[in-house]
Coordinates of C-alpha atoms in Angstrom, one line a residue:
X1 CA 67.7 49.8 20.7
X2 CA 66.7 53.4 20.2
X3 CA 64.1 54.8 22.5
X4 CA 61.2 56.8 21.0
X5 CA 58.9 59.2 22.6
X6 CA 55.8 60.0 20.6
X7 CA 53.0 62.5 20.9
X8 CA 49.9 61.8 18.9
X9 CA 48.3 65.3 18.6
X10 CA 45.5 67.3 17.1
X11 CA 42.1 68.7 17.8
X12 CA 39.4 66.8 19.7
X13 CA 37.8 64.1 17.6
X14 CA 40.9 63.5 15.3
X15 CA 41.6 60.0 16.7
X16 CA 44.4 60.6 19.1
X17 CA 43.4 57.8 21.5
X18 CA 42.8 55.3 18.7
X19 CA 46.1 56.0 17.0
X20 CA 48.0 56.3 20.3
X21 CA 46.8 52.9 21.4
X22 CA 47.7 51.3 18.1
X23 CA 51.1 52.9 18.0
X24 CA 51.8 51.9 21.6
X25 CA 50.8 48.3 20.8
X26 CA 52.9 48.2 17.6
X27 CA 56.0 49.6 19.4
X28 CA 55.6 47.9 22.7
X29 CA 55.8 51.3 24.4
X30 CA 53.5 52.4 27.3
X31 CA 50.6 54.6 26.4
X32 CA 50.0 57.8 28.4
X33 CA 46.5 59.1 27.8
X34 CA 46.9 62.9 28.2
X35 CA 43.2 63.4 29.1
X36 CA 43.7 61.2 32.2
X37 CA 46.0 64.0 33.7
X38 CA 43.7 67.0 33.5
X39 CA 43.0 68.4 36.9
X40 CA 39.3 68.4 38.0
X41 CA 39.0 72.1 37.3
X42 CA 39.9 71.7 33.7
X43 CA 37.5 68.8 33.3
X44 CA 34.7 70.9 34.9
X45 CA 35.4 73.7 32.5
X46 CA 35.3 71.4 29.5
X47 CA 32.1 69.7 30.6
X48 CA 30.6 73.2 30.9
X49 CA 31.7 74.1 27.4
X50 CA 34.3 76.6 28.5
X51 CA 37.6 76.4 26.5
X52 CA 40.8 76.0 28.4
X53 CA 43.3 78.8 28.3
X54 CA 47.1 78.8 28.5
X55 CA 47.0 79.0 32.3
X56 CA 44.7 76.0 32.5
X57 CA 47.0 74.0 30.3
X58 CA 50.3 75.0 31.9
X59 CA 50.3 72.5 34.9
X60 CA 48.8 69.8 32.7
X61 CA 51.5 70.1 30.1
X62 CA 54.3 70.2 32.8
X63 CA 52.8 67.0 34.3
X64 CA 52.8 65.3 30.9
X65 CA 56.4 66.3 30.2
X66 CA 57.4 64.8 33.5
X67 CA 55.5 61.6 32.6
X68 CA 57.4 61.3 29.3
X69 CA 60.8 62.2 30.9
X70 CA 60.3 59.4 33.5
X71 CA 60.0 56.8 30.7
X72 CA 63.6 56.2 29.6
X73 CA 62.4 53.4 27.3
X74 CA 60.1 55.8 25.5
X75 CA 56.3 56.2 25.5
X76 CA 53.3 57.2 23.4
X77 CA 51.4 60.2 24.7
X78 CA 48.0 61.4 23.4
X79 CA 47.8 65.2 23.8
X80 CA 46.2 67.9 21.8
X81 CA 49.4 70.0 21.8
X82 CA 47.5 72.7 19.9
X83 CA 50.1 75.5 20.1
X84 CA 53.8 75.5 19.4
X85 CA 54.4 76.8 22.9
X86 CA 52.6 73.7 24.3
X87 CA 54.7 71.5 22.1
X88 CA 57.8 73.3 23.2
X89 CA 57.0 72.5 26.9
X90 CA 56.9 68.8 26.0
X91 CA 60.1 69.1 23.9
X92 CA 61.9 70.7 26.8
X93 CA 61.1 67.6 28.9
X94 CA 62.2 65.2 26.1
X95 CA 64.2 66.8 23.3
X96 CA 63.9 63.7 21.1
X97 CA 60.1 63.9 21.1
X98 CA 58.3 63.2 17.9
X99 CA 54.8 64.4 17.0
X100 CA 52.3 62.7 14.8
X101 CA 49.8 65.4 13.9
X102 CA 46.3 64.1 12.9
X103 CA 44.9 66.6 10.3
X104 CA 41.1 66.7 10.2
X105 CA 38.5 69.1 9.0
X106 CA 36.1 70.9 11.3
X107 CA 33.0 69.1 10.1
X108 CA 34.5 65.6 10.6
X109 CA 35.9 66.5 14.0
X110 CA 32.5 67.9 15.1
X111 CA 30.7 64.7 13.9
X112 CA 33.2 62.4 15.7
X113 CA 32.9 64.4 19.0
X114 CA 29.1 64.3 18.7
X115 CA 29.2 60.5 18.2
X116 CA 31.2 59.9 21.4
X117 CA 29.6 58.4 24.4
X118 CA 27.8 60.9 26.6
X119 CA 30.2 60.1 29.4
X120 CA 33.1 61.9 27.7
X121 CA 33.8 65.2 29.3
X122 CA 34.6 67.1 26.1
X123 CA 31.7 69.2 25.0
X124 CA 30.9 69.4 21.3
X125 CA 30.8 73.2 21.6
X126 CA 34.5 73.2 22.1
X127 CA 35.5 71.9 18.7
X128 CA 35.5 75.4 17.2
X129 CA 37.7 76.7 20.0
X130 CA 40.2 73.9 19.3
X131 CA 40.5 74.9 15.7
X132 CA 40.9 78.6 16.7
X133 CA 43.7 77.6 19.0
X134 CA 45.5 75.2 16.7
X135 CA 48.8 76.4 15.4
X136 CA 49.5 73.9 12.6
X137 CA 52.8 72.1 13.3
X138 CA 53.4 71.1 9.7
X139 CA 57.0 71.9 8.9
X140 CA 58.2 72.0 12.5
X141 CA 61.2 69.6 13.2
X142 CA 60.1 66.2 14.5
X143 CA 56.5 66.5 13.2
X144 CA 54.8 64.0 10.8
X145 CA 51.4 65.2 9.5
X146 CA 49.0 62.5 8.5
X147 CA 45.3 62.4 7.5
X148 CA 43.1 61.5 10.4
X149 CA 40.5 59.9 8.1
X150 CA 43.1 57.3 6.9
X151 CA 42.8 53.8 8.4
X152 CA 44.6 53.4 11.8
X153 CA 46.8 50.6 10.5
X154 CA 48.0 52.9 7.6
X155 CA 48.7 55.7 10.1
X156 CA 50.8 53.4 12.3
X157 CA 52.7 52.2 9.2
X158 CA 53.4 55.8 8.2
X159 CA 54.6 56.7 11.7
X160 CA 56.9 53.6 11.9
X161 CA 58.3 54.2 8.5
X162 CA 59.2 57.8 9.5
X163 CA 60.6 56.9 12.9
X164 CA 64.2 55.9 11.9
X165 CA 64.6 59.3 10.1
X166 CA 66.1 61.2 13.1

């Protein structure tokens, strides 16, 4: 059986966690929730409404790459992966990596982030910074772009239909 490593990516509020969990369940692969690996300093910044920079993300991305590489059977990772350089860090760890990019417009992302439980560390003020940082991966090798507002089961079906096309 072919192993698959997936990154479900996009701006905050696009549905990475929901699609990641559904894709992991459909494939039987372990789910790695990228937010769980942010160091405390990153979380404190985001709670305060301060956007993360490249330096803040470097160690986090390296740790996520190691987590993926340590899973020879494959895995599903949720990670914003906003810049090509960030995606390339993950690709360096697992060259076979596939990305499912959840496209969403700013207003919908803002509404979804605002509707989250107050306990989530991501401040609604950061949605704009995520869109400013995002380098659209559409057209990059190993990237499937899907509409974040589509039903999760339809998104899983799209990803699975695309998977054999290596």
